[in-house]
Coordinates of N, CA and C and ligand atoms in Angstrom, one line a residue:
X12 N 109.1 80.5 -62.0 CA 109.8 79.2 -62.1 C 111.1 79.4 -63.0
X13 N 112.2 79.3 -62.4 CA 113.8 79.4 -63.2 C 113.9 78.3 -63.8
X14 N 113.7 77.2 -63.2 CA 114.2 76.1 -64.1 C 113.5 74.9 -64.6
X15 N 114.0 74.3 -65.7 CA 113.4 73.6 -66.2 C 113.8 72.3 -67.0
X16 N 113.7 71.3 -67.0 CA 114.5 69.9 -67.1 C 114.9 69.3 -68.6
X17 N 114.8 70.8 -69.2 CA 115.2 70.9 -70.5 C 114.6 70.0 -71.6
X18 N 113.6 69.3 -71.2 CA 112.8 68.8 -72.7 C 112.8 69.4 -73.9
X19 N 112.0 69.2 -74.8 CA 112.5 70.2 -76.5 C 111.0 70.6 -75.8
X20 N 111.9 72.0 -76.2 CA 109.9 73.5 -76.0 C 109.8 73.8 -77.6
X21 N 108.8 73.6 -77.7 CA 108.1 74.2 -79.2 C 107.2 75.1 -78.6
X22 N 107.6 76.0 -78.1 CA 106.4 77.2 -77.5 C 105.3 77.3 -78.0
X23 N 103.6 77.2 -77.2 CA 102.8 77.5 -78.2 C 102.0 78.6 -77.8
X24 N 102.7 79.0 -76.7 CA 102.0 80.4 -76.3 C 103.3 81.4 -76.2
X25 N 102.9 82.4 -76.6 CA 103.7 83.9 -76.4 C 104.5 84.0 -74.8
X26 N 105.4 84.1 -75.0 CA 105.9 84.2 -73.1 C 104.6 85.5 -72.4
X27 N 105.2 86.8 -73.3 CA 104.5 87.8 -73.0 C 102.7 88.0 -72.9
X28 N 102.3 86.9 -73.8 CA 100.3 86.8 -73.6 C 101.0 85.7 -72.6
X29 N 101.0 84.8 -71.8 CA 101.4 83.9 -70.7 C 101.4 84.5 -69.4
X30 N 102.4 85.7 -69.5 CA 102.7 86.7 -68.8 C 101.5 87.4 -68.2
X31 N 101.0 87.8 -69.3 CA 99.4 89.2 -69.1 C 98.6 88.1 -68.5
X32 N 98.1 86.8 -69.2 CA 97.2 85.9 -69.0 C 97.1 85.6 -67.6
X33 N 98.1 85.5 -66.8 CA 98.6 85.0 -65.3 C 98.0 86.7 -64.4
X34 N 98.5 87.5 -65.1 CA 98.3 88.8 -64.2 C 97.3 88.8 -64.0
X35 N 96.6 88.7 -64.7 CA 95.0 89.1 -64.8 C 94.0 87.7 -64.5
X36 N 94.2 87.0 -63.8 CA 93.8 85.9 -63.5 C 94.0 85.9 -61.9
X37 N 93.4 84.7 -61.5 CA 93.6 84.9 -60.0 C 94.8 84.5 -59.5
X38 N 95.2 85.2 -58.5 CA 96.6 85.0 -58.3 C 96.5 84.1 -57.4
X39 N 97.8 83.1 -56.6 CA 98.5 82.6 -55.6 C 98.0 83.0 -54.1
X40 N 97.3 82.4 -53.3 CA 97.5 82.8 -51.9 C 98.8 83.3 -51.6
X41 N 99.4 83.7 -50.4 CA 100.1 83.6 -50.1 C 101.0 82.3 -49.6
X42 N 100.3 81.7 -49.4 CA 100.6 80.2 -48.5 C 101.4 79.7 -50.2
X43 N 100.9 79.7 -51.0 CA 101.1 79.2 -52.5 C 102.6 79.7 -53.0
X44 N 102.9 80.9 -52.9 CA 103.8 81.6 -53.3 C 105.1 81.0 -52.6
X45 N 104.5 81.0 -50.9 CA 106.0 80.3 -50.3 C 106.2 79.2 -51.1
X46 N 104.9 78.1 -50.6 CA 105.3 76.3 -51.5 C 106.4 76.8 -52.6
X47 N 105.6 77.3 -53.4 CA 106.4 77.9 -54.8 C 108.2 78.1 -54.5
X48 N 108.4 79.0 -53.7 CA 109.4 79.8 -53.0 C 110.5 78.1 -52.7
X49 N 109.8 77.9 -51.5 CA 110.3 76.5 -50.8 C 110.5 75.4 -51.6
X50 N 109.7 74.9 -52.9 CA 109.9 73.8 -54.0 C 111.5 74.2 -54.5
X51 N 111.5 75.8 -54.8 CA 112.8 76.1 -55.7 C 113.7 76.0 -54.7
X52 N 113.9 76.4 -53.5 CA 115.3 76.3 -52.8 C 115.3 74.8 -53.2
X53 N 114.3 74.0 -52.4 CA 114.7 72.7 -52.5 C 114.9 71.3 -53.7
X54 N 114.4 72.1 -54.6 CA 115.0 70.8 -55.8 C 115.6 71.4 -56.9
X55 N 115.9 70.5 -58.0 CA 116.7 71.3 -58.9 C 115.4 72.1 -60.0
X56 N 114.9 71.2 -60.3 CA 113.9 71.7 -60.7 C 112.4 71.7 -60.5
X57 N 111.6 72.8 -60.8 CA 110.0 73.2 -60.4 C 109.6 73.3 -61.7
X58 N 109.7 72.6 -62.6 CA 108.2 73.0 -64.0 C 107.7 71.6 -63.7
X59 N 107.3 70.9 -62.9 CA 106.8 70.2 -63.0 C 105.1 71.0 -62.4
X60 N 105.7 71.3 -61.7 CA 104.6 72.6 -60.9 C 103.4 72.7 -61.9
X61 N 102.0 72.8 -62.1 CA 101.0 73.1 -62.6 C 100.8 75.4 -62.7
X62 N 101.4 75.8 -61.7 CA 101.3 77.1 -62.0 C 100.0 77.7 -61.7
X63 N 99.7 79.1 -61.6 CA 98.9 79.5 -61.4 C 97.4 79.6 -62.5
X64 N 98.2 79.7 -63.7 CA 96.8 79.9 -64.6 C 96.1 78.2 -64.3
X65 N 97.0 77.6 -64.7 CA 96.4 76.1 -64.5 C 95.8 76.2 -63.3
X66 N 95.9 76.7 -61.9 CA 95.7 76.5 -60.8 C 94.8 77.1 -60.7
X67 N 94.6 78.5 -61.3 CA 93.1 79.1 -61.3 C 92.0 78.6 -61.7
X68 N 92.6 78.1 -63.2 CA 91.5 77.4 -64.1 C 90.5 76.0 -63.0
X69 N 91.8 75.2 -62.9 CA 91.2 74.4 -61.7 C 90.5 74.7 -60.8
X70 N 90.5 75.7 -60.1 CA 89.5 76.5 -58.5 C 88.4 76.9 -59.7
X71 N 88.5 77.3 -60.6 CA 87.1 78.3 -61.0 C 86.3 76.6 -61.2
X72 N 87.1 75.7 -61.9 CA 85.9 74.7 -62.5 C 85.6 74.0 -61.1
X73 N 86.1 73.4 -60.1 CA 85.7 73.1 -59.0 C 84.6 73.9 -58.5
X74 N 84.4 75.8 -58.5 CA 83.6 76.1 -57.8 C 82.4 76.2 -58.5
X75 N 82.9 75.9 -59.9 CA 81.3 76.1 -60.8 C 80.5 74.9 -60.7
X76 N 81.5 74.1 -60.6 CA 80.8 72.6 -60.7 C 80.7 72.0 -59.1
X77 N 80.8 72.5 -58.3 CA 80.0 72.2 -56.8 C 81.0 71.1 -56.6
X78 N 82.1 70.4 -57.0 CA 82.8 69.8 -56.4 C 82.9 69.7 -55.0
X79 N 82.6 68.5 -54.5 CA 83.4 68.3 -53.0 C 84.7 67.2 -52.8
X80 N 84.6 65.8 -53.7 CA 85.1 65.2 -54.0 C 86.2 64.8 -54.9
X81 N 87.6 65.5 -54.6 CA 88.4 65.4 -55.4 C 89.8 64.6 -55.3
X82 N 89.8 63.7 -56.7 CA 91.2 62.5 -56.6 C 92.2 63.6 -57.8
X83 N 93.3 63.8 -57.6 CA 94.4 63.9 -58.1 C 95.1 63.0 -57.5
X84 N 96.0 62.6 -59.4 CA 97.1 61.7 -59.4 C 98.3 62.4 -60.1
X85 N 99.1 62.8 -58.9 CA 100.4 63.5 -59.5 C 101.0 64.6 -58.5
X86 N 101.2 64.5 -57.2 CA 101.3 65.4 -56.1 C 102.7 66.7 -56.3
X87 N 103.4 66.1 -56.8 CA 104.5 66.8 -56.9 C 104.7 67.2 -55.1
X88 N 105.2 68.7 -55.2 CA 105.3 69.2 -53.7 C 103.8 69.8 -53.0
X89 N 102.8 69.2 -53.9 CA 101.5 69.6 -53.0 C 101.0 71.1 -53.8
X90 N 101.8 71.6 -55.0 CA 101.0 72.8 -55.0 C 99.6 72.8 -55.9
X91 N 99.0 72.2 -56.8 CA 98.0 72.2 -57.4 C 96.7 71.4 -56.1
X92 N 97.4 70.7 -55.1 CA 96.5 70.1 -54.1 C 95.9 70.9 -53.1
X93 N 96.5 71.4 -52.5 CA 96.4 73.0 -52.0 C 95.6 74.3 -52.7
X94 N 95.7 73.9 -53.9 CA 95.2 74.8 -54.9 C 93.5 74.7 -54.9
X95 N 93.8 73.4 -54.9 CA 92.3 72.9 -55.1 C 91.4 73.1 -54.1
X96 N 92.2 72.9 -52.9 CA 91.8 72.6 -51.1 C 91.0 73.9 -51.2
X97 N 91.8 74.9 -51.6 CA 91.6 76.4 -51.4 C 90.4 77.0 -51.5
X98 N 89.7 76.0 -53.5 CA 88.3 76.3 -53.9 C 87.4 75.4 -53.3
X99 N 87.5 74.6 -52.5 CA 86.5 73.6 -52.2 C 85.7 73.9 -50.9
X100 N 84.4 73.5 -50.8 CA 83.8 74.2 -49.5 C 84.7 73.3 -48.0
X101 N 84.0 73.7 -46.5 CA 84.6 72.8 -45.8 C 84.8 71.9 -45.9
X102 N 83.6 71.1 -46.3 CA 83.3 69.2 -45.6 C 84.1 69.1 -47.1
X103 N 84.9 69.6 -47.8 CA 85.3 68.9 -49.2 C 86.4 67.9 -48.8
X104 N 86.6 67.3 -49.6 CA 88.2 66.3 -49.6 C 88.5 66.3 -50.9
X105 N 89.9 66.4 -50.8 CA 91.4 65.6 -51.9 C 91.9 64.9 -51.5
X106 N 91.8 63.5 -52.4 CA 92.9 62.7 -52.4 C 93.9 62.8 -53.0
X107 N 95.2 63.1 -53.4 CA 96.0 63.3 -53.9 C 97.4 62.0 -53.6
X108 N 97.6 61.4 -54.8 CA 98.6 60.1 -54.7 C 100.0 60.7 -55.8
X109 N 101.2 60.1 -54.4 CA 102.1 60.7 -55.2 C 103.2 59.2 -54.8
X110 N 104.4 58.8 -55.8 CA 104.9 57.6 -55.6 C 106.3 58.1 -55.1
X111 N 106.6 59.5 -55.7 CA 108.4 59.5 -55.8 C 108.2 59.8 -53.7
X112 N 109.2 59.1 -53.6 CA 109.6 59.4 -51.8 C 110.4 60.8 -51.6
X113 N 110.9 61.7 -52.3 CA 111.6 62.3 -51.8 C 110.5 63.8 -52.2
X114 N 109.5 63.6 -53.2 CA 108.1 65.0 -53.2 C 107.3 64.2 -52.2
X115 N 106.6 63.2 -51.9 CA 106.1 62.9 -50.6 C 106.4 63.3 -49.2
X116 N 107.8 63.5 -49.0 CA 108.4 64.2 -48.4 C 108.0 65.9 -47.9
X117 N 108.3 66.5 -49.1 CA 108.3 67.8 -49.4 C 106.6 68.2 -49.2
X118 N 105.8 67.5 -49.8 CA 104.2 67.3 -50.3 C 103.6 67.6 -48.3
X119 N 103.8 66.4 -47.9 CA 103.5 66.4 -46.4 C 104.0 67.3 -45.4
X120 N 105.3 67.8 -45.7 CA 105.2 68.9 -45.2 C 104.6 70.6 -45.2
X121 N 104.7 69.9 -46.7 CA 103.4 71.7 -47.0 C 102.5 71.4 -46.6
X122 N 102.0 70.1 -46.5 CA 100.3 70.1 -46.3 C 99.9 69.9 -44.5
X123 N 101.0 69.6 -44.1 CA 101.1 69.7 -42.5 C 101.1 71.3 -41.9
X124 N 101.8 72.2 -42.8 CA 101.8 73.6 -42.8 C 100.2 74.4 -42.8
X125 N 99.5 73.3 -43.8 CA 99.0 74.3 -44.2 C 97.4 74.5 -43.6
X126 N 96.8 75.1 -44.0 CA 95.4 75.4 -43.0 C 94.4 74.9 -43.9
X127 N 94.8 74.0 -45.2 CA 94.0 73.3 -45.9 C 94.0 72.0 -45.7
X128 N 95.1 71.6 -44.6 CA 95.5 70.2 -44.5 C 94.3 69.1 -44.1
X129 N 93.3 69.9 -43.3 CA 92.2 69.0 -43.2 C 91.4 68.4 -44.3
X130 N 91.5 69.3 -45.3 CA 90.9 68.9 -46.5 C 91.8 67.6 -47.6
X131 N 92.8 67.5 -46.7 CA 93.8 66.5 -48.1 C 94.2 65.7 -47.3
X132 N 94.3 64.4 -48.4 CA 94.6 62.8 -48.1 C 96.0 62.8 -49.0
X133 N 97.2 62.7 -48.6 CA 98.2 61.9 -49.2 C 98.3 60.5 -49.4
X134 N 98.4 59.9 -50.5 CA 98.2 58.4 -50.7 C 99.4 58.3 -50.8
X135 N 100.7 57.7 -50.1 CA 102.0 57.0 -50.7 C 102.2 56.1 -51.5
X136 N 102.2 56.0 -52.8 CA 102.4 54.9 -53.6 C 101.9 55.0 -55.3
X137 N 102.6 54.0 -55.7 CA 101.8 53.7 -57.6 C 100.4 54.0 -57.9
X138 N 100.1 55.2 -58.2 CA 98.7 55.6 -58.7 C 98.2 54.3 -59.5
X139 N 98.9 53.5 -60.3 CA 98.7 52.4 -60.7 C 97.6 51.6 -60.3
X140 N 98.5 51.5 -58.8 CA 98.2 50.3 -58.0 C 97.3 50.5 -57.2
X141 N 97.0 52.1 -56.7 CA 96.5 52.9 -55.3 C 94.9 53.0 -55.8
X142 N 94.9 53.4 -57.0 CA 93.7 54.0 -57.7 C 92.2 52.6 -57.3
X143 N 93.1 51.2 -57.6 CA 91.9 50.2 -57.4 C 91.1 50.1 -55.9
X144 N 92.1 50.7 -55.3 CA 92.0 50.7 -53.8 C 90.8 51.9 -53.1
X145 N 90.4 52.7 -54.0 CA 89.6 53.8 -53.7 C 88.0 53.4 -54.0
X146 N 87.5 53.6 -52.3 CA 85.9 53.1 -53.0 C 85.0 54.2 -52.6
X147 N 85.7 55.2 -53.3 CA 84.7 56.9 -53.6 C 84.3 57.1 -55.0
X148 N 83.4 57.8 -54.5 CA 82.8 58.4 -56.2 C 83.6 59.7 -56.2
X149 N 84.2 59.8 -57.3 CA 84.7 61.8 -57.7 C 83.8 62.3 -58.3
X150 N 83.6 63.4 -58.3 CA 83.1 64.3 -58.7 C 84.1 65.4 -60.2
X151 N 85.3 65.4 -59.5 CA 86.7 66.1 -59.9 C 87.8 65.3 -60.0
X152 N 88.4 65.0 -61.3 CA 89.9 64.7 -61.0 C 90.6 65.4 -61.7
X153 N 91.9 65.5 -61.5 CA 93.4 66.3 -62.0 C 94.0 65.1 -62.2
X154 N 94.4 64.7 -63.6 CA 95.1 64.1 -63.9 C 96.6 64.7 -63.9
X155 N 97.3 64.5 -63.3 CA 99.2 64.8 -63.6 C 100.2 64.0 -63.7
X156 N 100.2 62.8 -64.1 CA 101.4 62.4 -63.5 C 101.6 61.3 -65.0
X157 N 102.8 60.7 -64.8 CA 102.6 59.6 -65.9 C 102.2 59.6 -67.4
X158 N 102.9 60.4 -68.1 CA 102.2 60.8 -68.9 C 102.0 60.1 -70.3
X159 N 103.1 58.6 -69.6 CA 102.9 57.9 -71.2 C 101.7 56.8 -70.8
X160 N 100.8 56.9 -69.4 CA 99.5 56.0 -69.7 C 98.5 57.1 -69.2
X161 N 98.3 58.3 -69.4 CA 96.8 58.7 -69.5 C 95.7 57.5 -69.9
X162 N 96.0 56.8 -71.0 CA 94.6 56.2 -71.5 C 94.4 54.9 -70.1
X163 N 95.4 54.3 -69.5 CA 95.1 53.9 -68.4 C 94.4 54.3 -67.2
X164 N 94.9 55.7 -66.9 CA 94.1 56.0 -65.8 C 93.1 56.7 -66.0
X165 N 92.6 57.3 -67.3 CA 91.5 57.4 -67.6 C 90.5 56.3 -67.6
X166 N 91.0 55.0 -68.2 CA 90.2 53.9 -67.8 C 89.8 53.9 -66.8
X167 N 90.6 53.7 -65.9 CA 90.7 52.8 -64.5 C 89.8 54.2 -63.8
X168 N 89.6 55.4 -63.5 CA 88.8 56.5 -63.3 C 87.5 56.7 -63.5
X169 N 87.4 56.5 -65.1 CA 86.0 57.1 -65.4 C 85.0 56.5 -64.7
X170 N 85.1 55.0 -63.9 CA 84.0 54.5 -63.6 C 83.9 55.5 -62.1
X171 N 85.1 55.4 -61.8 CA 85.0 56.3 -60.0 C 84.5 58.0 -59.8
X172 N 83.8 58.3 -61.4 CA 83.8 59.4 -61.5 C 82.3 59.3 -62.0
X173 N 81.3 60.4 -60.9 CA 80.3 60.6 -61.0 C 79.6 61.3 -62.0
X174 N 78.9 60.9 -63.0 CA 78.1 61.5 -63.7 C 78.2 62.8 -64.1
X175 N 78.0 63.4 -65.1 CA 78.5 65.2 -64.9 C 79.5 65.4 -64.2
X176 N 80.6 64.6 -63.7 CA 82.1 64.9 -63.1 C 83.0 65.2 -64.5
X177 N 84.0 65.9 -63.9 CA 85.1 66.4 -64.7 C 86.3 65.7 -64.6
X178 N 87.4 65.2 -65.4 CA 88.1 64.7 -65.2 C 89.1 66.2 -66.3
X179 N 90.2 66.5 -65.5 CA 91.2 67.5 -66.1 C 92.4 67.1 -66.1
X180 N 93.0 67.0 -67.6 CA 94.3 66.5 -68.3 C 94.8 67.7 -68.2
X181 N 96.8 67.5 -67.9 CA 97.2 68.3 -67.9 C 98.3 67.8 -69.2
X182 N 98.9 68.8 -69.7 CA 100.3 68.5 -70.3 C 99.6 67.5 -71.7
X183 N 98.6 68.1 -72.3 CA 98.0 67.3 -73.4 C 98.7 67.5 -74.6
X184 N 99.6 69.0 -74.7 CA 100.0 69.0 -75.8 C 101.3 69.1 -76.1
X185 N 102.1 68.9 -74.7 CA 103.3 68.3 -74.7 C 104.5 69.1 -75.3
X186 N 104.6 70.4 -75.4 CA 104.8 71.2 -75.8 C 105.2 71.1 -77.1
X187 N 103.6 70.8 -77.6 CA 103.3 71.3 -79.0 C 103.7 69.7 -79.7
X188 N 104.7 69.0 -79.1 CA 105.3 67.8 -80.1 C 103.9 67.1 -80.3
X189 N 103.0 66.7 -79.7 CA 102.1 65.8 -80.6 C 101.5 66.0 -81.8
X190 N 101.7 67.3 -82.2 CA 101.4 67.5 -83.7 C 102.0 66.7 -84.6
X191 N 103.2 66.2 -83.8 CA 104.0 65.1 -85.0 C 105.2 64.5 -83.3
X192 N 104.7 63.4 -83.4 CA 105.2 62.3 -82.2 C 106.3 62.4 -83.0
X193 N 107.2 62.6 -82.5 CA 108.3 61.8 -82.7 C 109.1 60.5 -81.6
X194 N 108.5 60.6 -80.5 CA 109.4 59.8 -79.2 C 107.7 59.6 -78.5
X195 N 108.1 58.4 -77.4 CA 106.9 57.3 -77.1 C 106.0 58.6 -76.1
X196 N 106.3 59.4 -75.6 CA 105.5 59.9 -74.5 C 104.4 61.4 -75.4
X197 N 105.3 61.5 -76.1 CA 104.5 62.8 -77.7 C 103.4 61.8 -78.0
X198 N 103.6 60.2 -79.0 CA 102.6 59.2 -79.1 C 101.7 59.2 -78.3
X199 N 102.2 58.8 -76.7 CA 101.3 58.0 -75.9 C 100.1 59.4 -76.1
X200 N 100.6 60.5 -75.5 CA 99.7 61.6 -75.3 C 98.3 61.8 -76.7
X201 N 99.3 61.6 -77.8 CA 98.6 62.3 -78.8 C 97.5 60.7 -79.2
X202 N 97.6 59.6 -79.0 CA 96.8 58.7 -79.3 C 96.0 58.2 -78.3
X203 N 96.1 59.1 -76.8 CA 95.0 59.5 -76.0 C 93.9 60.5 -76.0
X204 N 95.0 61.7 -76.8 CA 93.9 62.7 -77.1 C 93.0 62.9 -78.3
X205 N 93.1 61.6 -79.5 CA 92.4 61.2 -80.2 C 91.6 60.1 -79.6
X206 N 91.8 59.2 -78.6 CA 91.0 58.3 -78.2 C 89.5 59.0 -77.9
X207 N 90.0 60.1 -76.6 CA 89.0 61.1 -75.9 C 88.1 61.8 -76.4
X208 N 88.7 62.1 -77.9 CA 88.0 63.1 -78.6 C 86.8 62.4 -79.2
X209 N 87.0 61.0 -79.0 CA 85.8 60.6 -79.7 C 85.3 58.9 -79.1
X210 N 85.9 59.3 -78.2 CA 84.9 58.8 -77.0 C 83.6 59.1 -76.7
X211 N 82.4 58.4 -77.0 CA 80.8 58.8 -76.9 C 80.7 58.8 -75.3
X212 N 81.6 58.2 -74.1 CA 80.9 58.9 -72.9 C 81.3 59.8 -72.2
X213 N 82.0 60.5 -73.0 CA 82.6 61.7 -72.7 C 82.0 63.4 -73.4
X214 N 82.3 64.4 -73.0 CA 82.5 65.2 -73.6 C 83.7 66.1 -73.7
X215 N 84.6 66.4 -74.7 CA 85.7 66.9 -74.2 C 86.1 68.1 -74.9
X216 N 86.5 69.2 -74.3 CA 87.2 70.2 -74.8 C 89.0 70.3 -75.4
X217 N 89.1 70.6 -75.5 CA 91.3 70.8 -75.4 C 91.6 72.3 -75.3
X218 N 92.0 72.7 -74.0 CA 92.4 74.2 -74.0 C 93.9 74.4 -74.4
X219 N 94.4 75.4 -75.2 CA 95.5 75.5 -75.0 C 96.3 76.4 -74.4
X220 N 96.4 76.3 -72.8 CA 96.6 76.9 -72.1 C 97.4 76.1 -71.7
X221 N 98.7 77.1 -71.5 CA 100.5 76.6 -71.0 C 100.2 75.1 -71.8
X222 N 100.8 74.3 -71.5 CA 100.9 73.0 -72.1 C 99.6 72.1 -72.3
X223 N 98.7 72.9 -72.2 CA 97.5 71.8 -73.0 C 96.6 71.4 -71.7
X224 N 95.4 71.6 -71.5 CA 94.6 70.9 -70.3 C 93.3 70.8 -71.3
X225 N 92.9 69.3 -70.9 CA 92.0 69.0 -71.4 C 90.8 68.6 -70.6
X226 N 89.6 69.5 -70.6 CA 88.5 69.1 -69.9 C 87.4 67.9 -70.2
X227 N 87.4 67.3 -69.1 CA 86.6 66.2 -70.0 C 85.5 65.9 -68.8
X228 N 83.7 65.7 -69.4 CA 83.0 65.9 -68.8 C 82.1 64.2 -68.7
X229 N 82.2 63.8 -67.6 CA 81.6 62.2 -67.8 C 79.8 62.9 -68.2
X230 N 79.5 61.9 -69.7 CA 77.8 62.2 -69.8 C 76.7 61.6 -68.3
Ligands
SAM303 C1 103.6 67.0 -63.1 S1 104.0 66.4 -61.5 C2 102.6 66.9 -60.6 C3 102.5 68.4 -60.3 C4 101.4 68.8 -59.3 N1 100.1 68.4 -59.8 C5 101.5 70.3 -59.1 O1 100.8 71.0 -59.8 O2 102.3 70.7 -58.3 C6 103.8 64.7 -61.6 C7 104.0 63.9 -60.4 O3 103.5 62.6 -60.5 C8 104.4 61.7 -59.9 N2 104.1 60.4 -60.5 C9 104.5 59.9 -61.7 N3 104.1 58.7 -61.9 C10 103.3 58.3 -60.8 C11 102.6 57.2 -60.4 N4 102.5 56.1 -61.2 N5 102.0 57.2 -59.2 C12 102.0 58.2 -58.4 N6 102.7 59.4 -58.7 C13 103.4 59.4 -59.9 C14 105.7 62.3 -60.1 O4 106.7 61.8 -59.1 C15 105.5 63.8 -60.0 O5 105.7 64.2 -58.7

């Protein structure tokens, strides 16, 4: 990934352990590599992209946890949805809801490409708004998108999320600024991830891997 939408980076990982960590992990289909490829000709910028360690981490907890059922809110160009498609058995499904029109775009086309497409639902619209409208139980969600109301769609979720289901935050530590918020989206994050931490119907870990992914286990 060349570029990046220049936020303030407080690095909290080593480029070079980042680097090794990714090698030695599971890598990209090939199908993944193009998306990847194809995201960067076409916009200006791809860190929005989840990446592969993220993308591994996600397949391994899907296959440990027998997931069939999975809602991600945050589609970008489809690559963490695809990602997912990849670990999930046949009969699985993702729903994946994305609002901006011009990655919905981009999103439907990879997933029209792709040989995972049976397995994924594009939602067009406000995860906001879309989320009330789902009458499935998850098993799995990927939280991405929106990152100054996590504690809302954590709300509005945990009920549609089955027992022993996982719900996985991305971008929890915002690169690094919630140790000290200074601006509303560092706050929003960091007085979510003190809500979560001690939230009794949860169980929650914080990895610090690339920007922060936090596992969280409904009791
Ligand atoms: C970090 S990106 C998702 C990256 C994607 N999960 C991946 O790994 O490729 C967040 C996405 O959420 C979308 N988004 C932001 N707010 C949203 C909302 N309220 N409803 C639906 N999508 C939203 C953005 O347009 C953006 O494409």
């Amino acid at each position: 990934m060349k570029k990046h939408r220049g936020k303030p980076i407080l690095k909290i990982t080593d480029a070079a352990i980042d680097a090794y960590a990714e090698e030695h992990s599971i890598q990209d289909s090939d199908e993944l590599k193009q998306l990847i490829e194809s995201s960067d000709q076409e916009l200006e910028y791809i860190d929005m992209l989840s990446g592969s360690l993220v993308g591994g981490l996600l397949q391994l907890l899907i296959k440990i946890s027998g997931a069939t059922s999975v809602l991600e809110i945050g589609t970008f160009t489809g690559y963490s949805a695809i990602k997912m498609a990849e670990a999930l058995p046949e009969n699985g499904a993702i729903t994946t809801i994305e609002m901006n029109l011009r990655y919905q775009d981009l999103a439907e086309k990879h997933f029209s490409n792709s040989v995972q497409a049976p397995k994924i639902t594009l939602l067009k619209g406000n995860a906001q708004e879309l989320i009330d409208e789902l009458d499935i139980t998850f098993d799995f969600v990927y939280l991405d998108a929106d990152k100054l109301r996590y504690q809302f769609y954590f709300d509005k979720v945990l009920p549609k999320l089955k027992s022993g289901g996982l719900l996985v935050t991305d971008n929890v530590l915002w690169d690094g600024t919630v140790l000290n918020p200074l601006e509303h989206k560092a706050q929003a994050i960091a007085d979510f991830n003190a809500f979560v931490a001690n939230d009794e119907r949860v169980e929650t870990v914080l990895l610090p891997i690339r920007d922060g992914v936090t596992l969280i286990r409904k009791k």
